[in-house]
XYZ file of N, CA and C in Angstrom:
483
model
N -21.931 -24.169 38.254
C -21.922 -22.811 37.578
C -21.030 -21.996 37.495
N -20.023 -22.143 38.948
C -18.831 -21.261 38.681
C -17.826 -21.720 37.404
N -17.843 -22.954 37.482
C -17.055 -23.728 36.514
C -17.343 -23.125 35.223
N -18.881 -22.870 34.610
C -18.854 -22.107 33.276
C -18.433 -20.633 33.279
N -18.616 -20.053 34.298
C -17.981 -18.963 34.201
C -16.678 -18.852 34.061
N -16.060 -19.973 34.876
C -14.517 -19.156 34.689
C -14.352 -19.740 33.016
N -14.683 -20.852 33.046
C -14.492 -21.406 31.220
C -14.806 -20.024 30.673
N -15.915 -19.656 30.417
C -16.146 -18.787 29.856
C -14.979 -17.043 29.846
N -14.888 -16.923 30.958
C -13.866 -15.809 31.262
C -12.634 -16.369 30.819
N -12.011 -17.791 30.428
C -10.740 -17.827 30.017
C -10.636 -17.890 29.012
N -11.930 -18.124 28.167
C -11.965 -17.969 26.906
C -12.364 -16.844 26.325
N -12.959 -15.605 26.682
C -12.810 -13.997 26.819
C -11.595 -13.537 26.527
N -10.527 -14.238 27.671
C -9.440 -13.644 27.887
C -8.299 -14.250 26.639
N -8.583 -15.222 26.481
C -7.631 -16.149 25.186
C -8.068 -15.530 23.945
N -9.214 -15.189 23.661
C -9.704 -14.223 22.933
C -9.130 -12.891 22.884
N -9.066 -12.009 23.733
C -8.528 -10.760 23.919
C -6.786 -11.133 23.470
N -6.599 -11.939 24.209
C -5.135 -12.112 24.196
C -4.932 -12.179 22.597
N -5.224 -13.129 21.744
C -5.584 -13.237 20.331
C -5.612 -12.055 19.229
N -6.860 -10.740 19.328
C -6.625 -10.010 19.116
C -5.299 -8.799 19.272
N -4.827 -8.917 20.563
C -3.767 -7.817 20.900
C -2.586 -8.445 20.310
N -2.181 -10.082 20.260
C -1.407 -10.129 19.668
C -1.094 -9.953 17.639
N -2.427 -10.293 17.327
C -2.672 -9.663 16.189
C -2.459 -8.377 15.397
N -2.971 -7.748 16.279
C -2.500 -5.881 16.230
C -0.946 -6.019 16.496
N -0.297 -6.044 17.222
C 1.040 -5.942 17.621
C 1.845 -7.081 16.474
N 1.146 -7.620 16.144
C 1.944 -8.666 14.573
C 1.822 -7.446 13.754
N 0.340 -6.779 13.713
C 0.163 -5.980 12.526
C 1.232 -4.850 12.603
N 1.684 -4.039 13.455
C 2.503 -3.278 13.655
C 3.516 -3.398 13.701
N 3.957 -4.626 13.687
C 5.158 -5.099 13.600
C 5.640 -5.416 11.926
N 4.712 -6.234 11.734
C 4.919 -6.807 10.131
C 4.825 -5.732 8.968
N 3.318 -5.466 9.241
C 3.054 -3.954 7.916
C 4.194 -3.219 7.697
N 4.618 -2.188 8.637
C 5.927 -1.254 7.760
C 6.538 -2.116 7.454
N 7.628 -3.250 7.669
C 8.487 -4.198 7.211
C 8.040 -4.378 5.823
N 6.838 -4.410 5.099
C 6.339 -4.979 4.269
C 5.963 -3.536 3.125
N 5.745 -2.816 3.996
C 5.223 -1.977 3.146
C 6.661 -1.333 2.804
N 8.013 -1.229 3.586
C 9.161 -0.609 3.003
C 9.736 -1.700 1.968
N 9.515 -3.130 2.142
C 9.575 -3.986 0.565
C 8.914 -3.600 -0.809
N 7.287 -2.892 -0.585
C 6.729 -2.193 -1.477
C 7.577 -0.744 -1.865
N 8.067 -0.114 -0.992
C 8.678 1.044 -1.134
C 9.757 1.007 -2.040
N 11.107 -0.364 -1.837
C 11.855 -0.510 -2.588
C 11.438 -1.044 -3.691
N 10.715 -1.826 -3.880
C 10.101 -2.504 -5.075
C 9.490 -0.974 -6.608
N 9.154 -0.221 -5.777
C 8.566 1.224 -6.466
C 10.069 1.827 -6.996
N 11.166 2.036 -5.981
C 12.229 2.413 -6.416
C 13.290 1.828 -7.294
N 12.946 0.552 -7.410
C 13.328 -0.387 -8.108
C 12.736 -0.212 -9.754
N 11.294 0.559 -9.871
C 10.813 -0.249 -10.624
C 10.294 -1.439 -11.051
N 9.951 -1.858 -9.819
C 9.696 -3.486 -10.187
C 8.419 -3.673 -9.913
N 7.407 -3.748 -10.938
C 5.507 -3.649 -10.613
C 5.293 -5.192 -9.754
N 5.801 -6.360 -9.795
C 5.811 -7.656 -9.502
C 6.410 -7.265 -7.984
N 7.146 -6.478 -7.692
C 7.616 -6.638 -6.468
C 6.484 -5.875 -5.517
N 5.646 -4.965 -5.745
C 4.158 -4.114 -5.395
C 3.368 -5.144 -5.076
N 2.976 -5.959 -5.971
C 2.111 -6.913 -5.400
C 2.725 -8.002 -4.801
N 3.907 -8.342 -4.501
C 4.483 -9.269 -3.656
C 3.404 -9.814 -2.436
N 3.248 -8.837 -1.647
C 2.772 -8.646 -0.036
C 1.251 -8.658 -0.681
N 1.006 -8.980 -1.913
C -0.241 -9.047 -2.057
C -1.161 -10.257 -1.843
N -2.956 -10.514 -1.266
C -2.897 -11.554 -1.549
C -3.828 -11.852 -2.824
N -4.448 -13.074 -3.215
C -4.715 -13.787 -4.807
C -5.478 -12.752 -5.459
N -6.465 -11.963 -4.333
C -7.288 -11.748 -4.860
C -6.971 -9.620 -4.979
N -5.828 -9.440 -4.940
C -5.327 -8.195 -4.581
C -5.469 -7.240 -5.750
N -6.304 -5.993 -5.514
C -6.584 -4.952 -6.677
C -6.985 -3.656 -6.136
N -7.037 -3.156 -7.002
C -6.770 -1.345 -6.467
C -8.440 -1.203 -7.245
N -8.642 0.218 -6.029
C -10.094 0.868 -6.282
C -9.580 2.382 -6.618
N -9.625 2.680 -8.221
C -8.866 4.114 -8.285
C -9.567 4.889 -8.265
N -9.681 6.316 -8.484
C -10.389 7.645 -8.030
C -11.969 7.553 -8.532
N -12.354 7.039 -9.699
C -13.020 6.797 -9.819
C -13.798 5.919 -9.315
N -13.506 4.919 -8.744
C -14.007 4.270 -7.860
C -14.299 2.833 -8.454
N -13.641 2.472 -10.117
C -13.133 1.609 -10.802
C -11.989 0.711 -10.329
N -12.786 -0.891 -10.277
C -11.513 -1.987 -9.799
C -10.865 -2.132 -10.876
N -9.156 -1.774 -10.240
C -8.624 -2.442 -11.484
C -7.797 -3.355 -10.466
N -7.958 -4.881 -11.464
C -7.366 -6.247 -11.116
C -6.157 -6.167 -11.115
N -5.600 -7.033 -10.099
C -3.772 -7.419 -10.511
C -3.299 -7.313 -11.644
N -3.706 -7.996 -12.599
C -2.964 -8.269 -13.866
C -2.881 -6.890 -14.819
N -4.349 -6.079 -14.695
C -4.440 -5.044 -15.491
C -3.679 -3.483 -15.103
N -2.955 -3.972 -13.633
C -2.264 -2.883 -12.537
C -0.974 -3.380 -13.176
N -0.819 -4.148 -12.789
C 0.781 -4.764 -13.720
C 1.114 -4.302 -14.657
N 0.214 -4.147 -15.467
C 0.212 -3.978 -17.629
C 0.842 -2.640 -17.436
N -0.381 -1.674 -16.526
C -0.265 -0.394 -16.745
C 1.209 0.434 -16.064
N 1.688 -0.042 -14.958
C 2.592 0.269 -14.043
C 3.837 -0.302 -14.717
N 4.183 -1.427 -15.332
C 5.161 -1.998 -16.276
C 5.341 -0.488 -17.623
N 4.222 -0.640 -17.774
C 4.149 0.812 -18.947
C 4.946 1.654 -18.049
N 3.971 2.616 -17.450
C 5.059 3.382 -16.185
C 6.318 3.371 -15.933
N 6.610 2.676 -15.611
C 7.867 2.205 -15.350
C 8.884 2.311 -16.390
N 8.247 1.841 -17.880
C 9.534 2.180 -18.655
C 9.763 3.752 -19.293
N 9.054 4.264 -18.803
C 9.061 5.725 -19.104
C 9.357 6.539 -18.101
N 9.614 6.328 -16.884
C 9.580 7.063 -15.412
C 11.317 6.935 -15.177
N 11.835 7.605 -14.441
C 13.132 7.497 -13.712
C 12.973 8.288 -12.088
N 12.860 7.608 -11.023
C 12.520 7.990 -10.019
C 13.954 8.912 -9.251
N 13.563 9.864 -8.752
C 14.727 10.818 -8.067
C 14.316 10.232 -6.600
N 13.381 10.279 -6.312
C 13.142 9.994 -4.905
C 11.982 9.644 -4.577
N 11.703 8.778 -3.217
C 10.136 8.629 -2.471
C 9.984 8.493 -1.291
N 8.935 9.531 -0.966
C 9.271 9.089 0.285
C 7.918 8.672 1.042
N 7.954 7.949 1.690
C 6.449 6.812 2.414
C 6.287 7.309 3.711
N 4.906 8.085 4.072
C 5.022 8.273 5.767
C 3.709 7.063 5.952
N 3.978 6.515 6.932
C 2.549 5.734 7.692
C 2.039 6.554 8.215
N 0.725 6.806 7.842
C 0.048 7.588 8.835
C -0.878 6.973 9.620
N -1.313 5.356 9.483
C -2.316 4.920 10.548
C -2.026 3.475 10.061
N -2.077 2.724 11.827
C -2.215 1.105 11.037
C -3.216 0.709 12.555
N -4.611 0.453 11.791
C -5.431 0.271 12.657
C -5.805 -1.634 12.490
N -5.161 -2.617 13.258
C -5.747 -3.693 13.448
C -6.933 -4.072 14.119
N -7.955 -5.010 13.337
C -8.994 -5.279 14.382
C -8.869 -6.869 13.837
N -8.569 -7.511 14.803
C -9.102 -8.855 14.801
C -7.746 -9.375 13.281
N -8.246 -9.942 12.295
C -7.395 -10.539 11.534
C -7.613 -9.319 10.045
N -8.096 -8.531 10.422
C -8.068 -7.254 9.111
C -7.200 -6.150 10.004
N -6.647 -5.416 8.843
C -6.312 -4.101 9.513
C -6.438 -3.112 8.385
N -6.640 -1.662 8.649
C -6.772 -0.893 8.107
C -5.864 -0.048 8.043
N -4.611 0.435 6.614
C -3.911 1.723 7.311
C -3.768 2.222 5.578
N -3.114 3.726 6.236
C -3.015 4.897 5.197
C -1.706 5.071 5.451
N -1.362 5.554 4.228
C 0.147 6.229 3.927
C -0.209 7.031 2.713
N 0.944 8.141 2.957
C 0.795 9.511 2.119
C 2.561 9.174 1.343
N 2.112 9.209 0.286
C 3.526 9.140 -0.953
C 4.176 10.291 -1.354
N 4.905 10.653 -1.476
C 5.781 11.482 -2.718
C 6.552 11.159 -3.420
N 6.377 11.480 -4.633
C 7.623 11.140 -5.622
C 7.941 12.248 -6.457
N 9.441 12.219 -6.757
C 9.932 13.169 -7.163
C 10.286 12.347 -8.629
N 9.949 12.579 -9.761
C 10.326 11.764 -11.023
C 10.267 12.552 -12.062
N 11.532 11.842 -13.393
C 11.347 12.364 -14.441
C 10.453 11.584 -15.223
N 9.538 12.140 -15.982
C 8.773 11.177 -16.704
C 8.791 11.797 -18.382
N 8.719 10.806 -19.417
C 8.544 10.807 -20.535
C 6.778 11.058 -21.025
N 6.447 11.939 -21.529
C 4.969 12.104 -22.235
C 4.689 10.540 -23.043
N 4.072 9.697 -22.980
C 3.989 8.291 -24.144
C 4.025 9.153 -25.546
N 2.689 10.282 -25.378
C 2.482 10.436 -27.023
C 3.335 11.793 -27.499
N 4.256 12.524 -26.787
C 5.140 13.289 -27.407
C 6.274 12.794 -27.430
N 6.979 11.957 -26.241
C 8.094 11.723 -26.152
C 9.266 12.605 -25.359
N 8.723 14.130 -24.844
C 8.877 14.979 -24.261
C 9.199 14.802 -22.406
N 10.039 14.699 -22.234
C 10.255 14.369 -20.572
C 10.289 15.492 -19.844
N 9.585 15.222 -18.680
C 9.207 17.300 -17.572
C 9.589 15.884 -16.179
N 10.042 16.970 -15.308
C 10.287 16.889 -14.346
C 8.913 16.736 -13.093
N 8.452 15.749 -12.267
C 7.386 15.905 -11.710
C 7.364 15.421 -10.140
N 6.391 16.230 -9.503
C 6.733 16.020 -8.035
C 4.677 15.298 -8.023
N 4.563 14.077 -7.536
C 3.723 13.624 -7.274
C 3.335 13.064 -5.760
N 2.165 13.862 -5.175
C 1.770 13.469 -3.828
C 0.123 12.577 -3.620
N 0.349 11.897 -3.206
C -1.006 11.188 -2.785
C -0.985 10.467 -2.049
N -2.373 10.124 -1.332
C -2.542 9.243 -0.114
C -3.178 8.125 -0.802
N -2.967 6.544 0.205
C -3.795 5.613 -0.325
C -4.325 4.966 1.317
N -5.693 4.208 1.203
C -6.105 3.386 2.098
C -6.031 2.268 1.603
N -5.165 1.114 2.392
C -5.077 -0.360 2.173
C -5.958 -0.882 2.927
N -6.267 -2.280 2.513
C -7.048 -3.192 3.543
C -6.030 -4.226 3.424
N -5.610 -5.194 4.760
C -4.717 -5.855 4.940
C -5.422 -7.129 5.728
N -5.217 -8.288 5.201
C -5.520 -9.390 5.778
C -4.383 -10.083 6.583
N -4.573 -10.633 7.787
C -3.672 -11.684 8.270
C -4.115 -12.987 7.826
N -3.084 -13.423 6.994
C -3.018 -14.988 6.590
C -1.974 -15.858 7.187
N -2.261 -17.430 6.830
C -1.098 -18.163 7.027
C 0.339 -17.790 6.668
N 0.308 -16.889 5.669
C 1.860 -16.465 5.338
C 2.176 -14.914 6.403
N 1.363 -14.286 7.477
C 0.996 -13.021 7.746
C 0.921 -12.270 7.275
N 0.629 -10.723 7.628
C -0.122 -9.440 7.277
C -0.039 -9.548 5.645
N -0.846 -9.263 4.822
C -0.936 -9.201 3.296
C -2.184 -8.160 2.768
N -1.636 -7.184 1.694
C -2.156 -6.312 1.282
C -3.233 -6.915 0.459
N -4.676 -6.603 0.431
C -5.965 -7.227 -0.518
C -6.256 -6.213 -1.268
N -6.487 -4.693 -0.977
C -7.112 -3.410 -1.390
C -6.127 -2.471 -0.925
N -6.286 -1.607 -2.454
C -5.478 -0.130 -2.501
C -6.408 0.491 -2.511
N -6.961 1.660 -1.979
C -7.815 2.947 -2.640
C -7.344 3.912 -2.230
N -6.933 5.261 -3.567
C -6.936 6.330 -3.407
C -7.966 7.183 -2.526
N -6.892 8.165 -1.771
C -8.040 8.842 -0.643
C -7.403 10.387 -1.584
N -8.625 10.717 -1.869
C -8.554 11.918 -2.227
C -8.400 12.401 -3.644
N -7.731 13.454 -4.144
C -7.312 13.460 -5.644
C -5.547 13.625 -5.240
N -4.678 13.274 -6.309
C -3.706 13.461 -6.193
C -2.935 14.656 -6.029
N -2.015 15.670 -6.083
C -1.420 16.446 -5.963
C -0.041 16.216 -6.794
N -0.105 16.508 -8.585
C 0.625 16.550 -9.539
C 1.372 17.847 -10.056
N 2.555 17.763 -9.584
C 3.190 19.771 -9.841
C 4.152 19.373 -11.207
N 4.349 19.948 -12.110
C 5.653 19.741 -13.008
C 6.612 20.628 -11.688
N 7.675 20.250 -12.192
C 8.898 20.928 -11.177
C 10.249 21.350 -12.364
N 11.062 22.538 -11.706
C 12.001 23.055 -12.697
C 12.796 21.892 -12.799
N 13.755 21.689 -14.038
C 14.627 20.931 -13.998
C 15.992 21.183 -12.828
N 16.470 20.023 -12.681
C 17.354 20.155 -11.381
C 18.613 20.125 -11.584
């Protein structure tokens, strides 16, 4: 009976250790991957944004509609074709790992010049928004599989610099 109890205790300790290691890996790896995503945004590289995504990576927009990877890439490439990014601040608000899944919340503020697709007129904008991301631990490390917006974005036209 003691041998069974000792084995069970060892299994529980090993499981706790594995969860702790995965949580630490999330806190080490996810910020580095978010930095890569930020660099891709600054480079206006849509493919770089989804590089650390799982094969079923998608966005849930503010209306609750799911935007699959290819539709997102098409939309983002079009957007990048008409903006110039002055600055991008990315703040990680939360990384909460639970086994092989992690919840991440970020806040981003971008200053950009944007050409209106209908009129061609350019204006300078501040865009501020929050995201909740779901990450999964895969054989290739932590990868994001869902991005959802939190609340409304704050979009304000700015005077020319």
